[in-house]
Amino acid sequence: MKKFTPKTFSIPTLKGISAKTIEEHLKLYEGYVKNFNGIIDTLTEYKKNREANAYAIGELRRRISFEYNGIRNHEVYFSALEGGPTTLVESSPLRKSIETYCGPFDEFVAGFKNMAATTRGIGWAVLWYDKKDDYLLASWIDEQHLGQLNGCDMILAIDMWEHSYVADYQPSGKKQYVEDFFANLNWNVIEENFKKAQK
Ligand SMILES: [Fe+2]
Protein backbone atom coordinates (compact mmCIF):
# COMPACT_ATOMS: atom_id res chain seq x y z
CA MET A 1 0.00 0.00 0.00
CA LYS A 2 1.02 3.58 -0.57
CA LYS A 3 3.25 5.13 2.06
CA PHE A 4 3.65 8.81 2.78
CA THR A 5 6.82 10.88 2.81
CA PRO A 6 7.09 13.97 5.03
CA LYS A 7 6.97 17.24 3.12
CA THR A 8 9.62 19.89 3.74
CA PHE A 9 8.77 23.49 4.56
CA SER A 10 10.78 26.65 4.14
CA ILE A 11 9.72 28.71 7.11
CA PRO A 12 11.34 32.12 7.62
CA THR A 13 12.14 33.70 10.98
CA LEU A 14 8.77 34.24 12.61
CA LYS A 15 7.40 36.81 15.00
CA GLY A 16 7.06 35.15 18.41
CA ILE A 17 7.25 31.51 17.33
CA SER A 18 10.88 30.40 17.71
CA ALA A 19 12.90 28.39 15.22
CA LYS A 20 13.35 25.78 17.96
CA THR A 21 9.59 25.39 18.36
CA ILE A 22 9.20 24.98 14.60
CA GLU A 23 12.07 22.45 14.53
CA GLU A 24 10.52 20.37 17.33
CA HIS A 25 7.06 20.73 15.84
CA LEU A 26 8.26 19.44 12.47
CA LYS A 27 9.59 16.36 14.26
CA LEU A 28 6.08 15.74 15.61
CA TYR A 29 4.69 16.12 12.08
CA GLU A 30 7.22 13.58 10.83
CA GLY A 31 6.09 11.32 13.67
CA TYR A 32 2.56 11.30 12.27
CA VAL A 33 3.92 10.24 8.88
CA LYS A 34 5.97 7.49 10.54
CA ASN A 35 3.01 6.27 12.59
CA PHE A 36 0.66 6.32 9.62
CA ASN A 37 3.13 4.27 7.59
CA GLY A 38 3.59 1.94 10.58
CA ILE A 39 -0.16 1.30 10.75
CA ILE A 40 -0.23 0.45 7.04
CA ASP A 41 2.65 -2.02 7.53
CA THR A 42 1.04 -3.61 10.58
CA LEU A 43 -2.33 -3.90 8.85
CA THR A 44 -0.67 -5.62 5.90
CA GLU A 45 0.82 -8.15 8.29
CA TYR A 46 -2.34 -8.65 10.38
CA LYS A 47 -4.51 -9.11 7.31
CA LYS A 48 -2.70 -12.36 6.61
CA ASN A 49 -4.86 -13.77 9.39
CA ARG A 50 -7.93 -11.55 9.63
CA GLU A 51 -9.85 -13.84 11.95
CA ALA A 52 -7.19 -14.05 14.63
CA ASN A 53 -6.36 -10.34 14.33
CA ALA A 54 -9.88 -8.95 13.96
CA TYR A 55 -9.79 -6.90 17.14
CA ALA A 56 -6.34 -5.44 16.45
CA ILE A 57 -7.25 -4.63 12.85
CA GLY A 58 -10.37 -2.83 14.03
CA GLU A 59 -8.42 -0.76 16.51
CA LEU A 60 -5.81 0.18 13.92
CA ARG A 61 -8.53 1.23 11.46
CA ARG A 62 -9.98 3.38 14.24
CA ARG A 63 -6.56 4.97 14.70
CA ILE A 64 -5.90 5.86 11.05
CA SER A 65 -7.81 9.16 11.15
CA PHE A 66 -5.72 10.41 14.08
CA GLU A 67 -2.44 9.82 12.25
CA TYR A 68 -3.69 10.80 8.78
CA ASN A 69 -5.23 14.06 9.91
CA GLY A 70 -2.10 14.71 11.97
CA ILE A 71 -0.23 14.72 8.67
CA ARG A 72 -2.65 16.78 6.61
CA ASN A 73 -3.55 19.36 9.26
CA HIS A 74 0.12 20.09 9.93
CA GLU A 75 0.77 20.51 6.21
CA VAL A 76 -1.89 23.22 6.08
CA TYR A 77 -0.45 24.85 9.21
CA PHE A 78 3.23 24.89 8.21
CA SER A 79 2.62 25.90 4.59
CA ALA A 80 0.69 28.96 5.80
CA LEU A 81 3.87 30.16 7.51
CA GLU A 82 6.04 29.85 4.39
CA GLY A 83 6.98 32.85 2.30
CA GLY A 84 6.52 35.58 4.89
CA PRO A 85 3.38 37.45 5.89
CA THR A 86 1.01 38.91 3.30
CA THR A 87 -2.40 40.54 3.54
CA LEU A 88 -5.60 39.42 1.86
CA VAL A 89 -6.36 42.20 -0.60
CA GLU A 90 -9.90 43.57 -0.79
CA SER A 91 -10.43 42.27 -4.34
CA SER A 92 -9.43 38.68 -3.55
CA PRO A 93 -12.08 35.97 -4.17
CA LEU A 94 -11.42 34.47 -0.73
CA ARG A 95 -11.95 37.78 1.01
CA LYS A 96 -15.18 38.31 -0.90
CA SER A 97 -16.40 34.83 0.06
CA ILE A 98 -15.46 35.38 3.69
CA GLU A 99 -17.47 38.60 3.66
CA THR A 100 -20.43 36.80 2.07
CA TYR A 101 -20.51 33.85 4.44
CA CYS A 102 -18.71 34.97 7.59
CA GLY A 103 -19.38 38.72 7.79
CA PRO A 104 -17.00 41.72 7.55
CA PHE A 105 -13.41 40.54 7.15
CA ASP A 106 -11.99 42.18 10.27
CA GLU A 107 -14.85 40.82 12.38
CA PHE A 108 -14.29 37.35 10.91
CA VAL A 109 -10.57 37.47 11.79
CA ALA A 110 -11.33 38.70 15.31
CA GLY A 111 -13.91 35.94 15.79
CA PHE A 112 -11.56 33.28 14.42
CA LYS A 113 -8.78 34.41 16.76
CA ASN A 114 -11.24 34.31 19.64
CA MET A 115 -12.32 30.76 18.78
CA ALA A 116 -8.67 29.67 18.60
CA ALA A 117 -7.66 31.33 21.87
CA THR A 118 -10.69 30.54 24.03
CA THR A 119 -11.93 27.08 23.01
CA ARG A 120 -10.92 24.77 25.82
CA GLY A 121 -8.77 21.73 25.22
CA ILE A 122 -6.27 20.84 22.53
CA GLY A 123 -7.15 20.89 18.86
CA TRP A 124 -7.35 23.02 15.76
CA ALA A 125 -9.18 26.18 14.78
CA VAL A 126 -10.15 25.75 11.15
CA LEU A 127 -11.72 27.61 8.24
CA TRP A 128 -13.37 25.16 5.84
CA TYR A 129 -14.68 25.37 2.31
CA ASP A 130 -17.68 23.23 1.45
CA LYS A 131 -17.65 22.80 -2.31
CA LYS A 132 -21.03 21.04 -2.36
CA ASP A 133 -22.76 24.23 -1.26
CA ASP A 134 -20.11 26.86 -2.03
CA TYR A 135 -19.95 27.71 1.63
CA LEU A 136 -17.23 28.83 4.06
CA LEU A 137 -17.46 28.07 7.75
CA ALA A 138 -15.20 28.02 10.78
CA SER A 139 -15.11 25.24 13.38
CA TRP A 140 -12.98 23.56 16.01
CA ILE A 141 -11.48 20.07 15.85
CA ASP A 142 -10.69 18.20 19.07
CA GLU A 143 -7.23 16.60 18.91
CA GLN A 144 -7.18 16.25 15.11
CA HIS A 145 -9.77 13.67 14.28
CA LEU A 146 -12.88 14.58 16.23
CA GLY A 147 -14.83 17.22 14.37
CA GLN A 148 -13.39 17.12 10.86
CA LEU A 149 -16.19 18.18 8.49
CA ASN A 150 -17.01 15.51 5.97
CA GLY A 151 -16.13 16.55 2.43
CA CYS A 152 -14.93 20.04 3.34
CA ASP A 153 -11.49 21.35 2.45
CA MET A 154 -9.29 22.83 5.16
CA ILE A 155 -8.42 26.34 3.98
CA LEU A 156 -6.81 27.77 7.12
CA ALA A 157 -5.79 25.97 10.32
CA ILE A 158 -4.13 27.02 13.55
CA ASP A 159 -2.58 24.26 15.61
CA MET A 160 -3.81 24.80 19.16
CA TRP A 161 -2.05 21.83 20.72
CA GLU A 162 0.21 23.07 23.49
CA HIS A 163 3.38 21.92 21.69
CA SER A 164 2.71 24.72 19.18
CA TYR A 165 3.21 27.56 21.60
CA VAL A 166 3.96 26.67 25.25
CA ALA A 167 7.77 26.78 24.94
CA ASP A 168 7.61 30.33 23.56
CA TYR A 169 4.52 31.75 25.24
CA GLN A 170 3.85 29.65 28.36
CA PRO A 171 0.31 28.29 28.82
CA SER A 172 -1.00 31.75 29.66
CA GLY A 173 0.28 33.16 26.35
CA LYS A 174 -2.16 31.32 24.10
CA LYS A 175 -3.85 34.53 22.97
CA GLN A 176 -0.55 36.14 21.95
CA TYR A 177 0.43 32.99 20.02
CA VAL A 178 -2.79 33.30 18.01
CA GLU A 179 -2.09 37.00 17.37
CA ASP A 180 1.44 36.16 16.22
CA PHE A 181 0.24 33.32 14.00
CA PHE A 182 -1.88 35.84 12.11
CA ALA A 183 1.02 38.33 12.04
CA ASN A 184 3.12 35.60 10.37
CA LEU A 185 0.38 34.30 8.11
CA ASN A 186 0.89 34.26 4.35
CA TRP A 187 -2.67 34.89 3.15
CA ASN A 188 -1.58 34.14 -0.44
CA VAL A 189 -1.19 30.48 0.59
CA ILE A 190 -4.68 30.51 2.08
CA GLU A 191 -6.04 32.08 -1.11
CA GLU A 192 -4.37 29.27 -3.11
CA ASN A 193 -5.91 26.66 -0.78
CA PHE A 194 -9.28 28.22 -1.48
CA LYS A 195 -8.75 28.22 -5.26
CA LYS A 196 -7.69 24.56 -5.23
CA ALA A 197 -10.70 23.61 -3.08
CA GLN A 198 -13.07 25.26 -5.56
CA LYS A 199 -11.88 23.08 -8.48
FE1 LIG B 1 1.11 20.19 16.06
CSV table of C-alpha atoms and ligand atoms in Angstrom, one decimal:
chain,number,residue,atom,x,y,z
A,1,MET,CA,0.0,0.0,0.0
A,2,LYS,CA,1.0,3.6,-0.6
A,3,LYS,CA,3.3,5.1,2.1
A,4,PHE,CA,3.6,8.8,2.8
A,5,THR,CA,6.8,10.9,2.8
A,6,PRO,CA,7.1,14.0,5.0
A,7,LYS,CA,7.0,17.2,3.1
A,8,THR,CA,9.6,19.9,3.7
A,9,PHE,CA,8.8,23.5,4.6
A,10,SER,CA,10.8,26.6,4.1
A,11,ILE,CA,9.7,28.7,7.1
A,12,PRO,CA,11.3,32.1,7.6
A,13,THR,CA,12.1,33.7,11.0
A,14,LEU,CA,8.8,34.2,12.6
A,15,LYS,CA,7.4,36.8,15.0
A,16,GLY,CA,7.1,35.2,18.4
A,17,ILE,CA,7.2,31.5,17.3
A,18,SER,CA,10.9,30.4,17.7
A,19,ALA,CA,12.9,28.4,15.2
A,20,LYS,CA,13.4,25.8,18.0
A,21,THR,CA,9.6,25.4,18.4
A,22,ILE,CA,9.2,25.0,14.6
A,23,GLU,CA,12.1,22.5,14.5
A,24,GLU,CA,10.5,20.4,17.3
A,25,HIS,CA,7.1,20.7,15.8
A,26,LEU,CA,8.3,19.4,12.5
A,27,LYS,CA,9.6,16.4,14.3
A,28,LEU,CA,6.1,15.7,15.6
A,29,TYR,CA,4.7,16.1,12.1
A,30,GLU,CA,7.2,13.6,10.8
A,31,GLY,CA,6.1,11.3,13.7
A,32,TYR,CA,2.6,11.3,12.3
A,33,VAL,CA,3.9,10.2,8.9
A,34,LYS,CA,6.0,7.5,10.5
A,35,ASN,CA,3.0,6.3,12.6
A,36,PHE,CA,0.7,6.3,9.6
A,37,ASN,CA,3.1,4.3,7.6
A,38,GLY,CA,3.6,1.9,10.6
A,39,ILE,CA,-0.2,1.3,10.7
A,40,ILE,CA,-0.2,0.5,7.0
A,41,ASP,CA,2.7,-2.0,7.5
A,42,THR,CA,1.0,-3.6,10.6
A,43,LEU,CA,-2.3,-3.9,8.9
A,44,THR,CA,-0.7,-5.6,5.9
A,45,GLU,CA,0.8,-8.1,8.3
A,46,TYR,CA,-2.3,-8.6,10.4
A,47,LYS,CA,-4.5,-9.1,7.3
A,48,LYS,CA,-2.7,-12.4,6.6
A,49,ASN,CA,-4.9,-13.8,9.4
A,50,ARG,CA,-7.9,-11.6,9.6
A,51,GLU,CA,-9.8,-13.8,11.9
A,52,ALA,CA,-7.2,-14.1,14.6
A,53,ASN,CA,-6.4,-10.3,14.3
A,54,ALA,CA,-9.9,-9.0,14.0
A,55,TYR,CA,-9.8,-6.9,17.1
A,56,ALA,CA,-6.3,-5.4,16.5
A,57,ILE,CA,-7.3,-4.6,12.8
A,58,GLY,CA,-10.4,-2.8,14.0
A,59,GLU,CA,-8.4,-0.8,16.5
A,60,LEU,CA,-5.8,0.2,13.9
A,61,ARG,CA,-8.5,1.2,11.5
A,62,ARG,CA,-10.0,3.4,14.2
A,63,ARG,CA,-6.6,5.0,14.7
A,64,ILE,CA,-5.9,5.9,11.1
A,65,SER,CA,-7.8,9.2,11.2
A,66,PHE,CA,-5.7,10.4,14.1
A,67,GLU,CA,-2.4,9.8,12.3
A,68,TYR,CA,-3.7,10.8,8.8
A,69,ASN,CA,-5.2,14.1,9.9
A,70,GLY,CA,-2.1,14.7,12.0
A,71,ILE,CA,-0.2,14.7,8.7
A,72,ARG,CA,-2.7,16.8,6.6
A,73,ASN,CA,-3.5,19.4,9.3
A,74,HIS,CA,0.1,20.1,9.9
A,75,GLU,CA,0.8,20.5,6.2
A,76,VAL,CA,-1.9,23.2,6.1
A,77,TYR,CA,-0.4,24.9,9.2
A,78,PHE,CA,3.2,24.9,8.2
A,79,SER,CA,2.6,25.9,4.6
A,80,ALA,CA,0.7,29.0,5.8
A,81,LEU,CA,3.9,30.2,7.5
A,82,GLU,CA,6.0,29.8,4.4
A,83,GLY,CA,7.0,32.8,2.3
A,84,GLY,CA,6.5,35.6,4.9
A,85,PRO,CA,3.4,37.5,5.9
A,86,THR,CA,1.0,38.9,3.3
A,87,THR,CA,-2.4,40.5,3.5
A,88,LEU,CA,-5.6,39.4,1.9
A,89,VAL,CA,-6.4,42.2,-0.6
A,90,GLU,CA,-9.9,43.6,-0.8
A,91,SER,CA,-10.4,42.3,-4.3
A,92,SER,CA,-9.4,38.7,-3.6
A,93,PRO,CA,-12.1,36.0,-4.2
A,94,LEU,CA,-11.4,34.5,-0.7
A,95,ARG,CA,-11.9,37.8,1.0
A,96,LYS,CA,-15.2,38.3,-0.9
A,97,SER,CA,-16.4,34.8,0.1
A,98,ILE,CA,-15.5,35.4,3.7
A,99,GLU,CA,-17.5,38.6,3.7
A,100,THR,CA,-20.4,36.8,2.1
A,101,TYR,CA,-20.5,33.8,4.4
A,102,CYS,CA,-18.7,35.0,7.6
A,103,GLY,CA,-19.4,38.7,7.8
A,104,PRO,CA,-17.0,41.7,7.6
A,105,PHE,CA,-13.4,40.5,7.2
A,106,ASP,CA,-12.0,42.2,10.3
A,107,GLU,CA,-14.9,40.8,12.4
A,108,PHE,CA,-14.3,37.3,10.9
A,109,VAL,CA,-10.6,37.5,11.8
A,110,ALA,CA,-11.3,38.7,15.3
A,111,GLY,CA,-13.9,35.9,15.8
A,112,PHE,CA,-11.6,33.3,14.4
A,113,LYS,CA,-8.8,34.4,16.8
A,114,ASN,CA,-11.2,34.3,19.6
A,115,MET,CA,-12.3,30.8,18.8
A,116,ALA,CA,-8.7,29.7,18.6
A,117,ALA,CA,-7.7,31.3,21.9
A,118,THR,CA,-10.7,30.5,24.0
A,119,THR,CA,-11.9,27.1,23.0
A,120,ARG,CA,-10.9,24.8,25.8
A,121,GLY,CA,-8.8,21.7,25.2
A,122,ILE,CA,-6.3,20.8,22.5
A,123,GLY,CA,-7.1,20.9,18.9
A,124,TRP,CA,-7.4,23.0,15.8
A,125,ALA,CA,-9.2,26.2,14.8
A,126,VAL,CA,-10.2,25.7,11.1
A,127,LEU,CA,-11.7,27.6,8.2
A,128,TRP,CA,-13.4,25.2,5.8
A,129,TYR,CA,-14.7,25.4,2.3
A,130,ASP,CA,-17.7,23.2,1.4
A,131,LYS,CA,-17.6,22.8,-2.3
A,132,LYS,CA,-21.0,21.0,-2.4
A,133,ASP,CA,-22.8,24.2,-1.3
A,134,ASP,CA,-20.1,26.9,-2.0
A,135,TYR,CA,-20.0,27.7,1.6
A,136,LEU,CA,-17.2,28.8,4.1
A,137,LEU,CA,-17.5,28.1,7.7
A,138,ALA,CA,-15.2,28.0,10.8
A,139,SER,CA,-15.1,25.2,13.4
A,140,TRP,CA,-13.0,23.6,16.0
A,141,ILE,CA,-11.5,20.1,15.8
A,142,ASP,CA,-10.7,18.2,19.1
A,143,GLU,CA,-7.2,16.6,18.9
A,144,GLN,CA,-7.2,16.2,15.1
A,145,HIS,CA,-9.8,13.7,14.3
A,146,LEU,CA,-12.9,14.6,16.2
A,147,GLY,CA,-14.8,17.2,14.4
A,148,GLN,CA,-13.4,17.1,10.9
A,149,LEU,CA,-16.2,18.2,8.5
A,150,ASN,CA,-17.0,15.5,6.0
A,151,GLY,CA,-16.1,16.5,2.4
A,152,CYS,CA,-14.9,20.0,3.3
A,153,ASP,CA,-11.5,21.3,2.5
A,154,MET,CA,-9.3,22.8,5.2
A,155,ILE,CA,-8.4,26.3,4.0
A,156,LEU,CA,-6.8,27.8,7.1
A,157,ALA,CA,-5.8,26.0,10.3
A,158,ILE,CA,-4.1,27.0,13.5
A,159,ASP,CA,-2.6,24.3,15.6
A,160,MET,CA,-3.8,24.8,19.2
A,161,TRP,CA,-2.1,21.8,20.7
A,162,GLU,CA,0.2,23.1,23.5
A,163,HIS,CA,3.4,21.9,21.7
A,164,SER,CA,2.7,24.7,19.2
A,165,TYR,CA,3.2,27.6,21.6
A,166,VAL,CA,4.0,26.7,25.2
A,167,ALA,CA,7.8,26.8,24.9
A,168,ASP,CA,7.6,30.3,23.6
A,169,TYR,CA,4.5,31.7,25.2
A,170,GLN,CA,3.8,29.7,28.4
A,171,PRO,CA,0.3,28.3,28.8
A,172,SER,CA,-1.0,31.8,29.7
A,173,GLY,CA,0.3,33.2,26.3
A,174,LYS,CA,-2.2,31.3,24.1
A,175,LYS,CA,-3.9,34.5,23.0
A,176,GLN,CA,-0.5,36.1,21.9
A,177,TYR,CA,0.4,33.0,20.0
A,178,VAL,CA,-2.8,33.3,18.0
A,179,GLU,CA,-2.1,37.0,17.4
A,180,ASP,CA,1.4,36.2,16.2
A,181,PHE,CA,0.2,33.3,14.0
A,182,PHE,CA,-1.9,35.8,12.1
A,183,ALA,CA,1.0,38.3,12.0
A,184,ASN,CA,3.1,35.6,10.4
A,185,LEU,CA,0.4,34.3,8.1
A,186,ASN,CA,0.9,34.3,4.3
A,187,TRP,CA,-2.7,34.9,3.1
A,188,ASN,CA,-1.6,34.1,-0.4
A,189,VAL,CA,-1.2,30.5,0.6
A,190,ILE,CA,-4.7,30.5,2.1
A,191,GLU,CA,-6.0,32.1,-1.1
A,192,GLU,CA,-4.4,29.3,-3.1
A,193,ASN,CA,-5.9,26.7,-0.8
A,194,PHE,CA,-9.3,28.2,-1.5
A,195,LYS,CA,-8.7,28.2,-5.3
A,196,LYS,CA,-7.7,24.6,-5.2
A,197,ALA,CA,-10.7,23.6,-3.1
A,198,GLN,CA,-13.1,25.3,-5.6
A,199,LYS,CA,-11.9,23.1,-8.5
B,1,FE,FE,1.1,20.2,16.1
